[in-house]
PDB file of C-alpha atoms and ligand atoms in Angstrom:
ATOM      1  CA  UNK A   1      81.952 162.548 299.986  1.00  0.00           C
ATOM      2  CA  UNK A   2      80.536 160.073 297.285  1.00  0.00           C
ATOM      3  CA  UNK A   3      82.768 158.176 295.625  1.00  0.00           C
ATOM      4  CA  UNK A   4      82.594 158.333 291.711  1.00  0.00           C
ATOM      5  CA  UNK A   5      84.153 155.723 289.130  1.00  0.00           C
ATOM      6  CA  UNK A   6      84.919 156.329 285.854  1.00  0.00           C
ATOM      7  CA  UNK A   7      83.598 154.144 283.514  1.00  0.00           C
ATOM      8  CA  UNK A   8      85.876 154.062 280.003  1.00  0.00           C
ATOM      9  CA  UNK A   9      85.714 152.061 276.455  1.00  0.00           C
ATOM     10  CA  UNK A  10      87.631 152.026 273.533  1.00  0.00           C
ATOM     11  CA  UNK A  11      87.100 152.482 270.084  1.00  0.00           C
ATOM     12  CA  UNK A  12      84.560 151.046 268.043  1.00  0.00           C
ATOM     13  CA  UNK A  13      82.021 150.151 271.336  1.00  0.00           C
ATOM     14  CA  UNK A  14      79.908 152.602 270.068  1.00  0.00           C
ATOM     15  CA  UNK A  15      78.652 150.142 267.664  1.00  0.00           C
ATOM     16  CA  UNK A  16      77.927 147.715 270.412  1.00  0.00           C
ATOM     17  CA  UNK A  17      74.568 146.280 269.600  1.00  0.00           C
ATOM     18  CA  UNK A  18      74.409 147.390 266.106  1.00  0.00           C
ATOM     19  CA  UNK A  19      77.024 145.313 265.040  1.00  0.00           C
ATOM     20  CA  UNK A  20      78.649 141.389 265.848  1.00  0.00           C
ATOM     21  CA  UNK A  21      76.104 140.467 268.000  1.00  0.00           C
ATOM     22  CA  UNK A  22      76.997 136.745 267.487  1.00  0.00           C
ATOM     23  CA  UNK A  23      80.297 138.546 269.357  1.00  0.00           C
ATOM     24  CA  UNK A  24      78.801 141.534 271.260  1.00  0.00           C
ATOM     25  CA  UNK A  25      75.818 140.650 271.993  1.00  0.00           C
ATOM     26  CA  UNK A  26      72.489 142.628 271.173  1.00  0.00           C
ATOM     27  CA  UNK A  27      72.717 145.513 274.306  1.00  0.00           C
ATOM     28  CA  UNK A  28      73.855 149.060 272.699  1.00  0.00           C
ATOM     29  CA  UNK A  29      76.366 150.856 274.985  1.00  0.00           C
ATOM     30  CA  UNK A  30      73.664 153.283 276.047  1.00  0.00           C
ATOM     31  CA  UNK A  31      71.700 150.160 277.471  1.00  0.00           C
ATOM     32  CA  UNK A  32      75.225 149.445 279.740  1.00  0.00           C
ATOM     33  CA  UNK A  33      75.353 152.983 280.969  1.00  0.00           C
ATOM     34  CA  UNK A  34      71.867 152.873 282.037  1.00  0.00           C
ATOM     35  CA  UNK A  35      72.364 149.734 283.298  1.00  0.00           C
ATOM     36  CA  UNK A  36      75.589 150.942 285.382  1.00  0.00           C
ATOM     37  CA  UNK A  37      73.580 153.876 286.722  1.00  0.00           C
ATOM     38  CA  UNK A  38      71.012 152.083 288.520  1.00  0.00           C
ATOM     39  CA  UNK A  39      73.930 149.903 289.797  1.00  0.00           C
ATOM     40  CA  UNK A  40      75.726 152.356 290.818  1.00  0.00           C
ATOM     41  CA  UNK A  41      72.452 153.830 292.401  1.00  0.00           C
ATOM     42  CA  UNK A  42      72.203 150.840 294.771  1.00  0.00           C
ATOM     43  CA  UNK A  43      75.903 151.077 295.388  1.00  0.00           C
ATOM     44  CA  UNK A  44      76.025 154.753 296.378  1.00  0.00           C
ATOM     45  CA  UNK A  45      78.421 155.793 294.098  1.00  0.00           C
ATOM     46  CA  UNK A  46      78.538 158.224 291.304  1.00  0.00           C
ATOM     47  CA  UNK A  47      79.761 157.421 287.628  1.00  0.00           C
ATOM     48  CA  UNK A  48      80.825 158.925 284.545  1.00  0.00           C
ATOM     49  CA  UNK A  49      80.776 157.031 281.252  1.00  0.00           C
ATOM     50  CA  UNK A  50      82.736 157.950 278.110  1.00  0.00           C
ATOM     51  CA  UNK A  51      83.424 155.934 275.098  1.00  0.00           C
ATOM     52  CA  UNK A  52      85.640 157.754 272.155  1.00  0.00           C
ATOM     53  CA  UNK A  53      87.511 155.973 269.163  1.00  0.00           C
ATOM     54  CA  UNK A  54      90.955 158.543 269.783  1.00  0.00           C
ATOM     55  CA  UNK A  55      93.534 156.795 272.400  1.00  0.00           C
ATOM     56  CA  UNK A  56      94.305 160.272 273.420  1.00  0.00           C
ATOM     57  CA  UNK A  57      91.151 160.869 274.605  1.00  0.00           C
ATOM     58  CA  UNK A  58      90.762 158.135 276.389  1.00  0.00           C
ATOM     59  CA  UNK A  59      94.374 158.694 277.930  1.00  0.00           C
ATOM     60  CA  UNK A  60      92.703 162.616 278.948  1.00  0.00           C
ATOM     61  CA  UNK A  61      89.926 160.784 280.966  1.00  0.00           C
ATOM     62  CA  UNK A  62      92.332 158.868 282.810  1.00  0.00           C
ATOM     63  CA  UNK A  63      94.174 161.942 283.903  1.00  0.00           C
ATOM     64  CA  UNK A  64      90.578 164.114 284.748  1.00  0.00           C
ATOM     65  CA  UNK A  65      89.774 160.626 286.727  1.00  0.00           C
ATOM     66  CA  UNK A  66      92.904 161.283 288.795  1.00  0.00           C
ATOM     67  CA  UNK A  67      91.444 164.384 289.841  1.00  0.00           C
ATOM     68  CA  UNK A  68      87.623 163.383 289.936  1.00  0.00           C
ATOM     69  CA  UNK A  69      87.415 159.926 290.540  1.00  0.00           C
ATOM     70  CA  UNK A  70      88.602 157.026 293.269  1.00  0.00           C
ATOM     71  CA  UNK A  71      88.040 153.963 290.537  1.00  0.00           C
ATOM     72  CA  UNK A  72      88.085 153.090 287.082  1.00  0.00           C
ATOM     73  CA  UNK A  73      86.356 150.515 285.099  1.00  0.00           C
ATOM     74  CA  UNK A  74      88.020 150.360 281.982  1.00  0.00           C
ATOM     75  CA  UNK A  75      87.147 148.121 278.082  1.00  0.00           C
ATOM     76  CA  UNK A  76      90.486 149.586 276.242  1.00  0.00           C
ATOM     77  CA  UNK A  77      88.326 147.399 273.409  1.00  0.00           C
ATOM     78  CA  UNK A  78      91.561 147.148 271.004  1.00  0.00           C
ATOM     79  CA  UNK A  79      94.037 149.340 272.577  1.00  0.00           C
ATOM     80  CA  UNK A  80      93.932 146.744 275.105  1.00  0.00           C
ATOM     81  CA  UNK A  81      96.227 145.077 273.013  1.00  0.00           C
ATOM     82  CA  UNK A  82      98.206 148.134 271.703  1.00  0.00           C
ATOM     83  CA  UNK A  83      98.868 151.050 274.095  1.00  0.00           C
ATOM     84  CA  UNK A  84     101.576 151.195 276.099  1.00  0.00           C
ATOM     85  CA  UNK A  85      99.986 154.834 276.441  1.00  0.00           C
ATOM     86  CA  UNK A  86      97.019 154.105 278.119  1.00  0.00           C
ATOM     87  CA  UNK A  87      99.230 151.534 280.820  1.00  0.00           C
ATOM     88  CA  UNK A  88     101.330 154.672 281.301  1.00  0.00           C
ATOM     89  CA  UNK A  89      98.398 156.862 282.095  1.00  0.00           C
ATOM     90  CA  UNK A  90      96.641 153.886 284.325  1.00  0.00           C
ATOM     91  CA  UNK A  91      99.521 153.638 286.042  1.00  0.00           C
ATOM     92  CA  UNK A  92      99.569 157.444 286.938  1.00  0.00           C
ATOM     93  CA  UNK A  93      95.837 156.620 288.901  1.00  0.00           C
ATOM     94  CA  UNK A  94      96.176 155.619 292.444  1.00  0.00           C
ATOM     95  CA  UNK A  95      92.483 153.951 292.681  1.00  0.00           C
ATOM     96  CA  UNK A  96      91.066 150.341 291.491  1.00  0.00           C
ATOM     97  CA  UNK A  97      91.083 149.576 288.072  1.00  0.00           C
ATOM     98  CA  UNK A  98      89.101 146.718 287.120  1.00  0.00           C
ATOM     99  CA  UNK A  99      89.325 146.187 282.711  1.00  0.00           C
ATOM    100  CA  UNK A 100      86.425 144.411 280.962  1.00  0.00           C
ATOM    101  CA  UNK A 101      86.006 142.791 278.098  1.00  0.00           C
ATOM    102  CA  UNK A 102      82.664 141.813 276.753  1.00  0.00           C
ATOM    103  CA  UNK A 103      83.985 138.911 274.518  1.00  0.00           C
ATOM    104  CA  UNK A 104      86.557 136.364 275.763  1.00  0.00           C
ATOM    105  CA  UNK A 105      89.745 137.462 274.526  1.00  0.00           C
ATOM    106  CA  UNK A 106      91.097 134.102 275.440  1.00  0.00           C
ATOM    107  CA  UNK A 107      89.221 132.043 273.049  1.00  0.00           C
ATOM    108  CA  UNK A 108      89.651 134.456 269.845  1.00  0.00           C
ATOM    109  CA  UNK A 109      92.577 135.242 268.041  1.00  0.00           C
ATOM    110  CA  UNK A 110      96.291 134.873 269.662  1.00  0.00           C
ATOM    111  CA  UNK A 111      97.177 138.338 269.414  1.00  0.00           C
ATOM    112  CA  UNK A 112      94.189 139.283 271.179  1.00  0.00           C
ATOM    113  CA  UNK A 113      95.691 137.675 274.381  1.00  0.00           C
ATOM    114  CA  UNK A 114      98.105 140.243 275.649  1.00  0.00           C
ATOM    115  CA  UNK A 115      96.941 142.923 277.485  1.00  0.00           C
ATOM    116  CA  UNK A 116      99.296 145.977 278.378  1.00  0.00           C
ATOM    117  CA  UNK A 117      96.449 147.385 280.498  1.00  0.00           C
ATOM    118  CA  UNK A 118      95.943 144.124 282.623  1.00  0.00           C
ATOM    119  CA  UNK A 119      99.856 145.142 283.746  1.00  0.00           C
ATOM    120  CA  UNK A 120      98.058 147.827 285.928  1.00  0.00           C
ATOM    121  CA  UNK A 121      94.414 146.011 286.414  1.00  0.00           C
ATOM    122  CA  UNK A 122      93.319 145.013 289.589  1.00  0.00           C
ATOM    123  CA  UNK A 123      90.917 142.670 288.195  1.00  0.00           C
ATOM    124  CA  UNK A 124      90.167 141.377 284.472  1.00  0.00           C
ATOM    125  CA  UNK A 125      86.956 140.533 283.760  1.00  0.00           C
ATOM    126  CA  UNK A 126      86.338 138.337 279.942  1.00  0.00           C
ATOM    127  CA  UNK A 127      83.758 136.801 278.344  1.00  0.00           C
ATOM    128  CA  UNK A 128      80.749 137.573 280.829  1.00  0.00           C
ATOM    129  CA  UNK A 129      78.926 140.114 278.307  1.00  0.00           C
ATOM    130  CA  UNK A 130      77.933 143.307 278.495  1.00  0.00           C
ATOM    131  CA  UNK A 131      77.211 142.153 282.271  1.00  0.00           C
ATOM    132  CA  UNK A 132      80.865 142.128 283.475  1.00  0.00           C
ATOM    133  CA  UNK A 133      80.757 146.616 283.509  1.00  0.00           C
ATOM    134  CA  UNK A 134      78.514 145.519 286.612  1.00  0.00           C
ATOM    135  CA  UNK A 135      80.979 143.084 287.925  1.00  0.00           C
ATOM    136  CA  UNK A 136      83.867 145.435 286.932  1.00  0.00           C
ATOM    137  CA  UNK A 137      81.705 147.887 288.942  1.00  0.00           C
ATOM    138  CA  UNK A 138      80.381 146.017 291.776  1.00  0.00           C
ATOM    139  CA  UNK A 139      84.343 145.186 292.596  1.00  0.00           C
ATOM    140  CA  UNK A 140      85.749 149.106 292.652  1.00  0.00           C
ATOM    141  CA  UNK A 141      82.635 149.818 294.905  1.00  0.00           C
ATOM    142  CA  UNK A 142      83.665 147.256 297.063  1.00  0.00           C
ATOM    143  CA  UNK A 143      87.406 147.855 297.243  1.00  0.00           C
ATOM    144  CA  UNK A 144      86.681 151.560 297.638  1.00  0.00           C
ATOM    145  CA  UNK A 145      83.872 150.525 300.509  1.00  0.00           C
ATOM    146  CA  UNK A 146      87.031 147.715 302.472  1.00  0.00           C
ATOM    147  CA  UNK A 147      89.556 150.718 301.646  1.00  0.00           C
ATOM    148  CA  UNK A 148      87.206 153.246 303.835  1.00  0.00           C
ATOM    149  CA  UNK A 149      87.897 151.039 306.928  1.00  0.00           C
ATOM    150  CA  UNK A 150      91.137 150.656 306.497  1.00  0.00           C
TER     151      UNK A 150
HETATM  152  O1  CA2 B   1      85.527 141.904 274.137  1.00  0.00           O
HETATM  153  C1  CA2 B   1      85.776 143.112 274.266  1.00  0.00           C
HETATM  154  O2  CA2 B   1      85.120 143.848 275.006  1.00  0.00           O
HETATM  155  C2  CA2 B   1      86.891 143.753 273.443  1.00  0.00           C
HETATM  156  O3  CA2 B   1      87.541 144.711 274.269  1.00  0.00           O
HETATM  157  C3  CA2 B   1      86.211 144.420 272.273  1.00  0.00           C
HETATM  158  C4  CA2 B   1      87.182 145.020 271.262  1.00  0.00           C
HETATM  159  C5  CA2 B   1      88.246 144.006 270.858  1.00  0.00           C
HETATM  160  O4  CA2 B   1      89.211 144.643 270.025  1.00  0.00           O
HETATM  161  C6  CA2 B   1      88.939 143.410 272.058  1.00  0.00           C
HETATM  162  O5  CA2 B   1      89.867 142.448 271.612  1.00  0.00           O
HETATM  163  C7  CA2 B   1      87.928 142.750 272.981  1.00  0.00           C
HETATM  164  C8  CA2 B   1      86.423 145.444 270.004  1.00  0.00           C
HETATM  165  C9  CA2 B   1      85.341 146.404 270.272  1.00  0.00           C
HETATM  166  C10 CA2 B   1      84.530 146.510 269.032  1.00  0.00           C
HETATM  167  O6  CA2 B   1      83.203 146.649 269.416  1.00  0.00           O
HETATM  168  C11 CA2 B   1      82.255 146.371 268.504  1.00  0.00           C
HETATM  169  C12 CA2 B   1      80.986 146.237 268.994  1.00  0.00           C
HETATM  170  C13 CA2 B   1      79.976 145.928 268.122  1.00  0.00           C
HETATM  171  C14 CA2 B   1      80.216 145.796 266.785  1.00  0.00           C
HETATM  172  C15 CA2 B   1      81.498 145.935 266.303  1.00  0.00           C
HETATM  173  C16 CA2 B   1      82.524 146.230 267.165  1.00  0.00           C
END
């Protein structure tokens, strides 16, 4: 069966490209997604991509990705720093999570630093652009492809 990988962002990424692009760069989120698809073309996997402003939405997907879904790439954007929610629901998913972040959190402000979600993240990806969902991706496919021969 192909594998699929959800593919998740926080609020206010719908503006990505329209908006900070001295921070965000000048890609629009519908740029990533078609950049993830051929990706995830090459890599012989299937993805769904969802961005919504409303935690609980983003807490539903993680739930229907339990069902649907062996991996998650996840940009929490600002709940990131916030929801002990969406950790909860992460930690509820038995697959890779890898969480991006398109800016370096590191070098901005302090309380952008913490992460509940990286509690649960496999991998934490900062700072490489709108360029690390393919890293974030490229990583589930292979820990999905090593955990096939295991
Ligand atoms: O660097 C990232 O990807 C962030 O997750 C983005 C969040 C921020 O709260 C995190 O600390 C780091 C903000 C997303 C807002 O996205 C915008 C995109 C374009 C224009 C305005 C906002």
């Amino acid at each position: 069966m192909t594998k699929c990988v959800y593919i998740l962002n926080g609020p206010n990424l719908n503006l990505l490209g329209k908006r900070q692009p001295e921070i965000y760069g000048s890609e629009t989120l519908a740029d990533v997604e078609a950049d993830c698809q051929v990706l995830a073309g090459e890599l012989g996997v299937d993805i769904v991509f969802h961005q919504s402003n409303a935690e609980h939405q983003i807490i539903d997907w993680i739930h229907e990705a339990r069902e649907k879904a062996q991996g998650i790439v996840i940009n929490p954007a600002a709940f990131t720093h916030t929801s002990v929610a969406i950790l909860d629901a992460l930690n509820t998913f038995e697959g890779p999570v890898i969480e991006v972040h398109i800016s370096n959190v590191h070098k901005r402000e302090a309380f952008r630093h913490h992460s509940y979600v990286s509690l649960r993240a496999d991998g934490v990806i900062a700072g490489c652009g709108p360029l690390g969902y393919q890293l974030g991706l490229r990583t589930v496919a292979a820990r999905l492809i090593a955990g096939d021969g295991e």
